[in-house]
Amino acid sequence: MERNIVQRNLEEMYKANELASDFFHSCLTRTTYGKPAREYLASRGVTEQAIAEYKLGFAPPDWNKLSTALMGRGFSADALVRAGLAAVRSKGEGIFDRFRARIMFPITDGCDRVIGFGGRAIDRSEEVKYLNTPETPIFNKRYVLYGFERAMPRIRETGRVVVVEGFLDLVTTQSVAVPNAAASLGTAFTPEQAKRLARYASEIYFAYDSDAAGQNATIRAMATVQEMGLDVRVVHIPDGKDPDEFIRKNGPKAFKALLARARTFAEAREKTAV
């Protein structure tokens, strides 16, 4: 009986996340709520085709727009909290939407099920630029790579993967320049992510931001991967840019040229130490 309850809860989480993904995508593409996000994405060179392919969305600024919609579909408040879509109010009763006024990136598993989200703030005054789904029974970001399932056939074919930091970096890099790219949901690249990539790739190229934080994170990530005996390289992106900005300004061929000049672990560590 208990096992059946656990299975029902898991299925409920998958369903809630799938419906949330539909809700966010509709808000972005079909409502006035999404106009600022559509304008922002257009300014970043994200096409309507990419929005559709990656099913990008927008979480309205209201405190409970999503929760109200899903509870109207039969989900309980507890179910939405368990799925990481809502949080319990610290004062008073009820729940509120965890994601508000953010561009939404649905994250899927190997079975193409939505297991969580990354939300990017479009208001520069927002303290937290990126907000991910908290850990749930179906989502643990230590094991997750955004865009990995879409990239897997090409990674398997080439034996190479290009790892980037952010969601927009991934959308631009994968859709425009390098289809065998995946994102690590931030700078904390984990051994679990490394093991997942090692099943399909023998060469791992890190194309993190070229600022100090990004380069230090690259060195830590490379050390994690090198211990597994893989060929690991770092892509130096000039002028403090990230892959998204570099590709939009210089084009996919220029980014591929950076890959061809990628540094070894020893070279990257020496450059960082200088």
mmCIF file of C-alpha atoms in Angstrom, residues 110-225:
data_model
loop_
_atom_site.group_PDB
_atom_site.id
_atom_site.type_symbol
_atom_site.label_atom_id
_atom_site.label_comp_id
_atom_site.label_asym_id
_atom_site.label_seq_id
_atom_site.Cartn_x
_atom_site.Cartn_y
_atom_site.Cartn_z
ATOM 1 C CA GLY A 110 15.840 10.913 -19.837
ATOM 2 C CA CYS A 111 12.199 10.020 -20.488
ATOM 3 C CA ASP A 112 11.374 13.573 -21.627
ATOM 4 C CA ARG A 113 9.359 14.235 -18.466
ATOM 5 C CA VAL A 114 9.490 17.698 -16.907
ATOM 6 C CA ILE A 115 11.126 17.290 -13.501
ATOM 7 C CA GLY A 116 11.853 20.899 -12.569
ATOM 8 C CA PHE A 117 12.500 24.431 -13.750
ATOM 9 C CA GLY A 118 15.079 27.135 -13.889
ATOM 10 C CA GLY A 119 13.683 30.656 -13.610
ATOM 11 C CA ARG A 120 15.586 33.736 -14.765
ATOM 12 C CA ALA A 121 14.624 37.127 -13.348
ATOM 13 C CA ILE A 122 14.104 39.884 -15.916
ATOM 14 C CA ASP A 123 14.046 42.619 -13.275
ATOM 15 C CA ARG A 124 17.640 43.678 -12.621
ATOM 16 C CA SER A 125 16.743 44.684 -9.069
ATOM 17 C CA GLU A 126 15.950 41.060 -8.225
ATOM 18 C CA GLU A 127 18.627 39.744 -5.840
ATOM 19 C CA VAL A 128 18.430 36.157 -7.118
ATOM 20 C CA LYS A 129 19.112 36.111 -10.863
ATOM 21 C CA TYR A 130 18.455 32.377 -11.328
ATOM 22 C CA LEU A 131 16.136 30.285 -9.198
ATOM 23 C CA ASN A 132 15.938 26.505 -9.602
ATOM 24 C CA THR A 133 13.356 24.042 -8.390
ATOM 25 C CA PRO A 134 14.331 22.862 -4.882
ATOM 26 C CA GLU A 135 15.305 19.250 -4.394
ATOM 27 C CA THR A 136 12.328 16.913 -4.741
ATOM 28 C CA PRO A 137 11.941 13.135 -5.155
ATOM 29 C CA ILE A 138 12.206 13.647 -8.950
ATOM 30 C CA PHE A 139 14.676 16.562 -9.117
ATOM 31 C CA ASN A 140 18.217 16.837 -7.782
ATOM 32 C CA LYS A 141 20.380 19.324 -9.674
ATOM 33 C CA ARG A 142 23.575 17.420 -8.784
ATOM 34 C CA TYR A 143 22.514 14.816 -11.352
ATOM 35 C CA VAL A 144 20.875 17.102 -13.905
ATOM 36 C CA LEU A 145 22.261 18.751 -17.034
ATOM 37 C CA TYR A 146 19.975 21.154 -18.870
ATOM 38 C CA GLY A 147 19.588 20.275 -22.537
ATOM 39 C CA PHE A 148 21.381 16.947 -22.145
ATOM 40 C CA GLU A 149 18.605 14.769 -23.565
ATOM 41 C CA ARG A 150 18.374 16.914 -26.704
ATOM 42 C CA ALA A 151 22.170 16.808 -27.118
ATOM 43 C CA MET A 152 22.669 13.115 -26.336
ATOM 44 C CA PRO A 153 22.540 11.732 -29.915
ATOM 45 C CA ARG A 154 25.188 14.212 -31.052
ATOM 46 C CA ILE A 155 27.299 13.659 -27.929
ATOM 47 C CA ARG A 156 27.199 9.917 -28.521
ATOM 48 C CA GLU A 157 28.096 10.391 -32.195
ATOM 49 C CA THR A 158 31.061 12.735 -31.611
ATOM 50 C CA GLY A 159 32.247 11.516 -28.205
ATOM 51 C CA ARG A 160 32.465 15.163 -27.169
ATOM 52 C CA VAL A 161 30.345 17.494 -25.031
ATOM 53 C CA VAL A 162 30.618 21.237 -24.488
ATOM 54 C CA VAL A 163 29.510 22.239 -20.976
ATOM 55 C CA VAL A 164 28.170 25.755 -20.395
ATOM 56 C CA GLU A 165 26.816 27.471 -17.274
ATOM 57 C CA GLY A 166 23.485 29.087 -17.903
ATOM 58 C CA PHE A 167 20.155 28.351 -19.508
ATOM 59 C CA LEU A 168 20.436 31.071 -22.165
ATOM 60 C CA ASP A 169 24.016 29.996 -22.848
ATOM 61 C CA LEU A 170 22.695 26.518 -23.555
ATOM 62 C CA VAL A 171 19.811 27.630 -25.781
ATOM 63 C CA THR A 172 22.077 29.813 -27.920
ATOM 64 C CA THR A 173 25.043 27.420 -28.040
ATOM 65 C CA GLN A 174 23.023 24.298 -28.736
ATOM 66 C CA SER A 175 20.542 25.750 -31.217
ATOM 67 C CA VAL A 176 22.957 27.957 -33.165
ATOM 68 C CA ALA A 177 26.535 26.684 -32.868
ATOM 69 C CA VAL A 178 27.174 23.342 -31.144
ATOM 70 C CA PRO A 179 24.352 20.789 -30.832
ATOM 71 C CA ASN A 180 26.409 18.625 -28.447
ATOM 72 C CA ALA A 181 26.195 21.130 -25.581
ATOM 73 C CA ALA A 182 24.730 20.793 -22.087
ATOM 74 C CA ALA A 183 24.450 23.140 -19.108
ATOM 75 C CA SER A 184 25.423 22.384 -15.524
ATOM 76 C CA LEU A 185 22.755 24.598 -13.854
ATOM 77 C CA GLY A 186 25.377 26.972 -12.525
ATOM 78 C CA THR A 187 29.091 26.837 -11.817
ATOM 79 C CA ALA A 188 29.000 23.916 -9.377
ATOM 80 C CA PHE A 189 29.808 21.030 -11.714
ATOM 81 C CA THR A 190 29.409 17.804 -9.754
ATOM 82 C CA PRO A 191 30.947 14.309 -9.877
ATOM 83 C CA GLU A 192 27.451 12.963 -10.565
ATOM 84 C CA GLN A 193 27.160 15.133 -13.661
ATOM 85 C CA ALA A 194 30.640 14.074 -14.735
ATOM 86 C CA LYS A 195 29.740 10.386 -14.445
ATOM 87 C CA ARG A 196 26.630 10.930 -16.504
ATOM 88 C CA LEU A 197 28.585 12.606 -19.294
ATOM 89 C CA ALA A 198 31.345 9.990 -19.153
ATOM 90 C CA ARG A 199 28.894 7.320 -20.327
ATOM 91 C CA TYR A 200 28.675 9.023 -23.714
ATOM 92 C CA ALA A 201 31.695 11.328 -24.109
ATOM 93 C CA SER A 202 35.459 10.917 -23.797
ATOM 94 C CA GLU A 203 36.139 14.634 -24.399
ATOM 95 C CA ILE A 204 34.609 17.357 -22.220
ATOM 96 C CA TYR A 205 35.040 21.036 -23.077
ATOM 97 C CA PHE A 206 34.114 23.634 -20.449
ATOM 98 C CA ALA A 207 32.887 26.947 -21.867
ATOM 99 C CA TYR A 208 32.036 28.819 -18.687
ATOM 100 C CA ASP A 209 31.988 32.598 -18.358
ATOM 101 C CA SER A 210 35.425 34.136 -18.743
ATOM 102 C CA ASP A 211 35.233 36.268 -15.598
ATOM 103 C CA ALA A 212 37.214 35.278 -12.499
ATOM 104 C CA ALA A 213 34.346 33.346 -10.906
ATOM 105 C CA GLY A 214 33.693 31.409 -14.082
ATOM 106 C CA GLN A 215 37.351 30.538 -14.613
ATOM 107 C CA ASN A 216 37.852 29.385 -11.022
ATOM 108 C CA ALA A 217 34.749 27.245 -11.357
ATOM 109 C CA THR A 218 36.187 25.834 -14.569
ATOM 110 C CA ILE A 219 39.359 24.704 -12.823
ATOM 111 C CA ARG A 220 37.340 22.947 -10.119
ATOM 112 C CA ALA A 221 35.143 21.287 -12.728
ATOM 113 C CA MET A 222 38.116 20.172 -14.813
ATOM 114 C CA ALA A 223 39.792 18.613 -11.790
ATOM 115 C CA THR A 224 36.610 16.633 -11.129
ATOM 116 C CA VAL A 225 36.523 15.303 -14.679
#
